[in-house]
Amino acid sequence: MGKTYSITDLAREFDVTSRAIRFYEEQGLLSPARKGQARVYSPGDRIRLKLILRGKRLGFTLDESRELFELYDPASGNQKQLLTMLETIQAHKNNLSQQMHDIQIMQLELDEAEQRCRQALSESQKDKHHRIQSGV
Amino acid sequence: MGKTYSITDLAREFDVTSRAIRFYEEQGLLSPARKGQARVYSPGDRIRLKLILRGKRLGFTLDESRELFELYDPASGNQKQLLTMLETIQAHKNNLSQQMHDIQIMQLELDEAEQRCRQALSESQKDKHHRIQSGV
DNA sequence: GATTACCCTTACGTAAACGTAAAGGGTAAT
DNA sequence: ATTACCCTTTACGTTTACGTAAGGGTAATC
């Protein structure tokens, strides 16, 4: 009953190669079921892949993403590691704040670049008209 | 008169190695003046380095950063490339929006992870007290 | 004058994240 | 039964962004 996906299904959906998906498994980020030799991915596996790719967009290494997954795993029990875990989380939160800030600044700068670009375009249009008018 | 910086000045300020800074130059992202053999960096060079590092935090490759610098350069004149330039800018803006979105979601998730973590900690504290009270 | 602290170039090494064959098996339509 | 398309594993190759010696010059300091 549960929906399943082949490796190419997921590869197509998320625009990655099947090689990449196998690589994530090799690195311990995915562990799909098997049907014979073939990999069979559950909706949970699919989400997991989605998270990996989001992590990548944010500049996380695969190791970091794997570590984050462990934060969400029921297997986390170990109490002594809870403080370490909090530090990890805090570090990630700090990085994200920094990135957020970086993005806002860069968006402003790109807006300015766009304006200058449009300006330059409209002026080259004016020049064209001028040349036409003056018969050059 | 103009303030200048040595390579180690900048390396210390931005917490990168001088090797890295030389590498950026090798890739055409910086071109400091020279005094004899030694590199001499102007305030402009310093800003440039700052931008490179910000780009890196946002997942830009050095090639992409170099391309962005060209968008801001007075040497940009070429009119035919203005449209290509606008496309490049738009693509970057789209990526940044996506990243912004990714960050917001991940911040929420990290907040939740933190809460669960603190919860687990306080419960392990309660257990401790309980064990102490009951003399185990 | 020897140590310390910079600076340089050249060049090989490396980690991460796949790309890219090579060689083969499974099944479904033509 | 052959074409086509899926799947597999093994394994070497590649790009990016530096790290890490190795070897040598300069300038201040003890």
Short mmCIF file of C-alpha atoms (C1' of nucleotides) in Angstrom, two decimals:
data_model
loop_
_atom_site.label_atom_id
_atom_site.label_comp_id
_atom_site.label_asym_id
_atom_site.label_seq_id
_atom_site.Cartn_x
_atom_site.Cartn_y
_atom_site.Cartn_z
CA MET A 1 0.00 0.00 0.00
CA GLY A 2 2.65 2.54 1.00
CA LYS A 3 3.85 4.45 -2.02
CA THR A 4 7.38 3.62 -3.08
CA TYR A 5 9.85 5.17 -5.49
CA SER A 6 12.58 3.84 -7.71
CA ILE A 7 15.93 5.53 -7.76
CA THR A 8 15.17 7.18 -11.10
CA ASP A 9 11.83 8.41 -9.80
CA LEU A 10 13.62 10.37 -7.12
CA ALA A 11 16.45 11.37 -9.41
CA ARG A 12 13.96 12.90 -11.81
CA GLU A 13 11.84 14.55 -9.15
CA PHE A 14 14.76 16.30 -7.50
CA ASP A 15 16.92 16.73 -10.57
CA VAL A 16 19.92 14.81 -9.31
CA THR A 17 21.62 11.76 -10.79
CA SER A 18 21.03 8.27 -9.47
CA ARG A 19 24.76 8.16 -8.91
CA ALA A 20 24.41 11.00 -6.41
CA ILE A 21 21.59 9.20 -4.58
CA ARG A 22 23.66 6.03 -4.33
CA PHE A 23 26.51 8.13 -3.07
CA TYR A 24 24.38 9.54 -0.26
CA GLU A 25 23.56 5.98 0.71
CA GLU A 26 27.22 5.06 0.62
CA GLN A 27 27.82 7.91 3.05
CA GLY A 28 25.20 6.61 5.41
CA LEU A 29 22.53 9.24 4.73
CA LEU A 30 19.97 6.90 3.21
CA SER A 31 19.15 3.23 3.63
CA PRO A 32 16.38 2.24 1.26
CA ALA A 33 14.77 -1.19 1.26
CA ARG A 34 15.62 -3.67 -1.44
CA LYS A 35 13.50 -5.75 -3.75
CA GLY A 36 15.95 -8.23 -5.10
CA GLN A 37 18.86 -6.07 -6.06
CA ALA A 38 16.88 -2.94 -6.75
CA ARG A 39 16.54 -0.13 -4.25
CA VAL A 40 13.04 0.74 -3.11
CA TYR A 41 12.52 4.13 -1.51
CA SER A 42 9.76 4.89 1.00
CA PRO A 43 8.12 8.32 1.44
CA GLY A 44 10.39 8.69 4.47
CA ASP A 45 13.44 8.07 2.33
CA ARG A 46 12.13 10.66 -0.09
CA ILE A 47 11.82 13.29 2.64
CA ARG A 48 15.28 12.42 3.79
CA LEU A 49 16.65 13.06 0.32
CA LYS A 50 14.77 16.33 0.23
CA LEU A 51 16.44 17.35 3.48
CA ILE A 52 19.86 16.37 2.18
CA LEU A 53 19.37 18.60 -0.85
CA ARG A 54 18.09 21.49 1.22
CA GLY A 55 21.12 21.12 3.42
CA LYS A 56 23.30 21.26 0.37
CA ARG A 57 21.67 24.46 -0.81
CA LEU A 58 22.57 25.95 2.55
CA GLY A 59 26.16 24.84 2.27
CA PHE A 60 25.99 21.89 4.64
CA THR A 61 28.39 19.07 3.96
CA LEU A 62 26.97 15.58 3.81
CA ASP A 63 28.63 14.88 7.14
CA GLU A 64 26.84 17.82 8.71
CA SER A 65 23.52 16.73 7.31
CA ARG A 66 24.04 13.24 8.65
CA GLU A 67 24.81 14.71 12.04
CA LEU A 68 21.64 16.78 11.92
CA PHE A 69 19.64 13.68 11.12
CA GLU A 70 20.95 12.13 14.28
CA LEU A 71 19.54 15.07 16.23
CA TYR A 72 16.13 13.99 15.07
CA ASP A 73 16.62 10.29 15.55
CA PRO A 74 15.00 8.41 18.42
CA ALA A 75 18.39 6.75 18.89
CA SER A 76 19.70 10.00 20.37
CA GLY A 77 19.19 8.85 23.98
CA ASN A 78 22.71 9.46 25.30
CA GLN A 79 22.38 12.14 27.99
CA LYS A 80 25.96 13.24 28.10
CA GLN A 81 25.75 14.15 24.45
CA LEU A 82 22.76 16.40 24.96
CA LEU A 83 24.96 19.36 25.80
CA THR A 84 27.18 18.74 22.80
CA MET A 85 24.03 18.51 20.77
CA LEU A 86 22.86 21.90 22.04
CA GLU A 87 26.17 23.41 21.05
CA THR A 88 25.88 21.93 17.58
CA ILE A 89 22.40 23.31 17.21
CA GLN A 90 23.49 26.72 18.41
CA ALA A 91 26.39 26.77 15.98
CA HIS A 92 24.07 25.96 13.10
CA LYS A 93 21.62 28.62 14.21
CA ASN A 94 24.40 31.18 14.28
CA ASN A 95 25.52 30.25 10.81
CA LEU A 96 21.99 30.52 9.51
CA SER A 97 21.61 34.00 11.02
CA GLN A 98 24.83 35.05 9.38
CA GLN A 99 23.67 33.65 6.07
CA MET A 100 20.33 35.37 6.40
CA HIS A 101 22.14 38.64 6.89
CA ASP A 102 24.47 37.95 3.96
CA ILE A 103 21.50 37.22 1.75
CA GLN A 104 19.68 40.40 2.63
CA ILE A 105 22.70 42.51 1.80
CA MET A 106 23.38 40.69 -1.41
CA GLN A 107 19.76 40.99 -2.50
CA LEU A 108 20.03 44.75 -2.13
CA GLU A 109 23.22 44.78 -4.11
CA LEU A 110 21.74 42.66 -6.87
CA ASP A 111 18.75 44.99 -7.02
CA GLU A 112 21.14 47.88 -7.52
CA ALA A 113 23.08 45.98 -10.15
CA GLU A 114 19.83 45.26 -11.94
CA GLN A 115 18.85 48.92 -11.90
CA ARG A 116 22.19 50.03 -13.27
CA CYS A 117 21.85 47.38 -15.92
CA ARG A 118 18.38 48.52 -16.99
CA GLN A 119 19.59 52.08 -16.95
CA ALA A 120 22.46 51.21 -19.25
CA LEU A 121 20.06 49.37 -21.53
CA SER A 122 17.62 52.25 -21.84
CA GLU A 123 20.46 54.64 -22.52
CA SER A 124 21.83 52.48 -25.28
CA GLN A 125 18.28 52.54 -26.68
CA LYS A 126 18.24 56.32 -26.56
CA ASP A 127 21.57 56.38 -28.35
CA LYS A 128 20.20 54.16 -31.03
CA HIS A 129 17.23 56.46 -31.59
CA HIS A 130 19.55 59.41 -31.63
CA ARG A 131 21.74 57.82 -34.24
CA ILE A 132 18.69 57.00 -36.34
CA GLN A 133 17.31 60.55 -36.05
CA SER A 134 20.59 62.09 -36.96
CA GLY A 135 21.08 59.66 -39.81
CA VAL A 136 24.42 58.29 -38.57
CA MET B 1 48.54 58.09 2.92
CA GLY B 2 45.99 55.44 1.93
CA LYS B 3 45.88 52.65 4.46
CA THR B 4 47.36 49.41 3.26
CA TYR B 5 47.40 45.85 4.53
CA SER B 6 49.83 43.00 4.38
CA ILE B 7 48.63 39.56 3.48
CA THR B 8 48.80 38.40 7.09
CA ASP B 9 46.86 41.47 8.22
CA LEU B 10 43.97 40.39 6.05
CA ALA B 11 44.43 36.73 6.84
CA ARG B 12 44.09 37.49 10.54
CA GLU B 13 41.21 39.89 10.18
CA PHE B 14 39.09 37.45 8.18
CA ASP B 15 40.39 34.24 9.67
CA VAL B 16 41.65 32.70 6.47
CA THR B 17 45.14 31.56 5.54
CA SER B 18 47.46 33.62 3.41
CA ARG B 19 47.55 30.62 1.10
CA ALA B 20 43.84 31.09 0.50
CA ILE B 21 44.27 34.78 -0.27
CA ARG B 22 47.04 34.02 -2.75
CA PHE B 23 44.81 31.41 -4.28
CA TYR B 24 42.04 33.96 -4.85
CA GLU B 25 44.57 36.11 -6.63
CA GLU B 26 45.68 33.15 -8.71
CA GLN B 27 42.05 32.74 -9.75
CA GLY B 28 41.82 36.36 -10.82
CA LEU B 29 39.70 37.63 -7.93
CA LEU B 30 42.29 39.93 -6.43
CA SER B 31 45.20 41.90 -7.84
CA PRO B 32 47.05 43.68 -5.05
CA ALA B 33 49.90 46.09 -5.66
CA ARG B 34 53.46 44.99 -5.00
CA LYS B 35 56.24 46.50 -3.02
CA GLY B 36 59.22 44.54 -4.15
CA GLN B 37 58.01 40.99 -3.93
CA ALA B 38 55.53 41.58 -1.15
CA ARG B 39 51.85 42.06 -1.82
CA VAL B 40 50.27 45.32 -0.65
CA TYR B 41 46.52 45.40 -0.26
CA SER B 42 44.42 48.56 -0.54
CA PRO B 43 41.12 49.14 1.28
CA GLY B 44 39.45 48.25 -2.01
CA ASP B 45 41.26 44.93 -2.09
CA ARG B 46 40.14 44.35 1.46
CA ILE B 47 36.48 44.90 0.56
CA ARG B 48 36.91 42.60 -2.37
CA LEU B 49 38.17 39.86 -0.09
CA LYS B 50 35.25 40.48 2.23
CA LEU B 51 32.88 40.01 -0.71
CA ILE B 52 34.61 36.81 -1.76
CA LEU B 53 34.15 35.37 1.71
CA ARG B 54 30.54 36.45 1.91
CA GLY B 55 29.97 34.78 -1.43
CA LYS B 56 31.51 31.62 -0.08
CA ARG B 57 29.21 31.64 2.93
CA LEU B 58 26.32 31.75 0.48
CA GLY B 59 27.66 28.84 -1.51
CA PHE B 60 29.06 30.82 -4.44
CA THR B 61 32.00 29.28 -6.21
CA LEU B 62 34.99 31.51 -6.82
CA ASP B 63 34.07 31.58 -10.49
CA GLU B 64 30.61 32.88 -9.65
CA SER B 65 32.02 35.56 -7.39
CA ARG B 66 34.41 36.64 -10.09
CA GLU B 67 31.52 36.88 -12.50
CA LEU B 68 29.60 39.00 -10.01
CA PHE B 69 32.54 41.34 -9.67
CA GLU B 70 32.42 41.88 -13.38
CA LEU B 71 28.82 43.02 -13.01
CA TYR B 72 30.07 45.86 -10.86
CA ASP B 73 33.08 46.74 -12.91
CA PRO B 74 33.22 49.89 -15.02
CA ALA B 75 34.67 47.65 -17.75
CA SER B 76 31.21 46.17 -18.24
CA GLY B 77 30.32 48.44 -21.16
CA ASN B 78 29.39 45.77 -23.69
CA GLN B 79 25.71 46.36 -24.53
CA LYS B 80 24.95 42.98 -25.99
CA GLN B 81 25.91 41.40 -22.70
CA LEU B 82 23.53 43.53 -20.71
CA LEU B 83 20.69 41.09 -21.26
CA THR B 84 22.84 38.13 -20.31
CA MET B 85 23.84 40.10 -17.28
CA LEU B 86 20.21 40.64 -16.31
CA GLU B 87 19.60 36.91 -16.58
CA THR B 88 22.57 36.19 -14.38
CA ILE B 89 21.34 38.66 -11.80
CA GLN B 90 17.86 37.18 -11.89
CA ALA B 91 19.21 33.67 -11.44
CA HIS B 92 21.19 34.74 -8.41
CA LYS B 93 18.17 36.54 -6.97
CA ASN B 94 16.10 33.39 -7.37
CA ASN B 95 18.69 31.30 -5.63
CA LEU B 96 18.87 33.74 -2.78
CA SER B 97 15.09 33.65 -2.33
CA GLN B 98 15.20 29.89 -2.26
CA GLN B 99 17.97 29.96 0.30
CA MET B 100 16.12 32.49 2.40
CA HIS B 101 13.15 30.15 2.43
CA ASP B 102 15.34 27.15 3.26
CA ILE B 103 16.89 29.04 6.14
CA GLN B 104 13.60 30.06 7.66
CA ILE B 105 12.37 26.48 7.65
CA MET B 106 15.58 25.13 9.04
CA GLN B 107 15.64 27.74 11.78
CA LEU B 108 12.23 26.55 12.92
CA GLU B 109 13.39 22.97 12.86
CA LEU B 110 16.50 23.76 14.85
CA ASP B 111 14.37 25.60 17.40
CA GLU B 112 12.27 22.47 17.78
CA ALA B 113 15.35 20.31 18.08
CA GLU B 114 16.67 22.62 20.75
CA GLN B 115 13.43 22.39 22.69
CA ARG B 116 13.38 18.62 22.55
CA CYS B 117 16.97 18.65 23.66
CA ARG B 118 16.30 20.90 26.66
CA GLN B 119 13.28 18.81 27.51
CA ALA B 120 15.36 15.65 27.53
CA LEU B 121 17.95 17.36 29.69
CA SER B 122 15.47 18.53 32.31
CA GLU B 123 13.95 15.08 32.44
CA SER B 124 17.29 13.45 32.99
CA GLN B 125 17.75 15.98 35.81
CA LYS B 126 14.45 14.94 37.35
CA ASP B 127 15.56 11.32 37.15
CA LYS B 128 18.76 12.18 38.92
CA HIS B 129 16.88 13.86 41.76
CA HIS B 130 14.56 10.95 41.96
CA ARG B 131 17.43 8.54 42.23
CA ILE B 132 19.03 10.68 44.91
CA GLN B 133 15.78 10.97 46.90
CA SER B 134 15.22 7.28 46.76
CA GLY B 135 18.79 6.58 47.72
CA VAL B 136 19.62 4.45 44.65
"C1'" DG C 1 75.02 36.59 14.84
"C1'" DA C 2 71.30 33.89 15.74
"C1'" DT C 3 66.52 33.70 16.48
"C1'" DT C 4 61.96 35.27 15.27
"C1'" DA C 5 58.61 36.78 12.20
"C1'" DC C 6 57.32 38.05 8.26
"C1'" DC C 7 57.38 37.63 2.91
"C1'" DC C 8 57.86 34.91 -1.64
"C1'" DT C 9 57.42 30.86 -5.39
"C1'" DT C 10 56.93 26.19 -6.96
"C1'" DA C 11 54.76 22.08 -6.64
"C1'" DC C 12 52.78 17.96 -5.02
"C1'" DG C 13 48.85 16.29 -1.87
"C1'" DT C 14 44.04 16.13 -0.31
"C1'" DA C 15 38.94 16.00 1.00
"C1'" DA C 16 34.33 16.34 -0.79
"C1'" DA C 17 31.04 15.12 -4.04
"C1'" DC C 18 30.15 13.24 -7.36
"C1'" DG C 19 31.09 11.95 -13.04
"C1'" DT C 20 31.90 8.47 -16.05
"C1'" DA C 21 32.81 4.38 -18.10
"C1'" DA C 22 32.76 -0.84 -17.96
"C1'" DA C 23 30.38 -4.92 -17.59
"C1'" DG C 24 26.46 -7.19 -16.54
"C1'" DG C 25 21.34 -8.79 -15.13
"C1'" DG C 26 15.88 -8.04 -15.44
"C1'" DT C 27 11.63 -7.28 -17.94
"C1'" DA C 28 8.49 -5.37 -21.13
"C1'" DA C 29 7.12 -4.15 -25.58
"C1'" DT C 30 7.73 -4.86 -30.61
"C1'" DA D 1 14.39 -12.49 -29.71
"C1'" DT D 2 15.93 -8.18 -30.14
"C1'" DT D 3 15.50 -3.48 -28.87
"C1'" DA D 4 15.03 -0.45 -25.13
"C1'" DC D 5 15.17 0.94 -20.70
"C1'" DC D 6 15.57 0.05 -16.18
"C1'" DC D 7 18.59 -1.69 -12.39
"C1'" DT D 8 23.19 -3.24 -10.23
"C1'" DT D 9 28.45 -3.11 -8.72
"C1'" DT D 10 33.28 -1.86 -9.15
"C1'" DA D 11 36.53 1.42 -9.96
"C1'" DC D 12 39.16 5.04 -11.80
"C1'" DG D 13 38.74 10.19 -13.08
"C1'" DT D 14 37.56 15.10 -12.10
"C1'" DT D 15 36.67 19.68 -10.07
"C1'" DT D 16 37.03 22.98 -6.34
"C1'" DA D 17 39.52 25.07 -2.87
"C1'" DC D 18 42.76 25.05 -0.74
"C1'" DG D 19 46.82 22.35 2.71
"C1'" DT D 20 51.38 21.46 3.21
"C1'" DA D 21 55.99 21.07 2.67
"C1'" DA D 22 60.37 22.69 0.55
"C1'" DG D 23 63.52 26.17 -0.21
"C1'" DG D 24 64.90 30.84 0.06
"C1'" DG D 25 64.95 36.27 0.90
"C1'" DT D 26 64.34 40.47 4.33
"C1'" DA D 27 64.05 42.97 8.62
"C1'" DA D 28 63.82 43.62 13.41
"C1'" DT D 29 65.23 41.90 17.92
"C1'" DC D 30 67.80 39.62 21.67
#
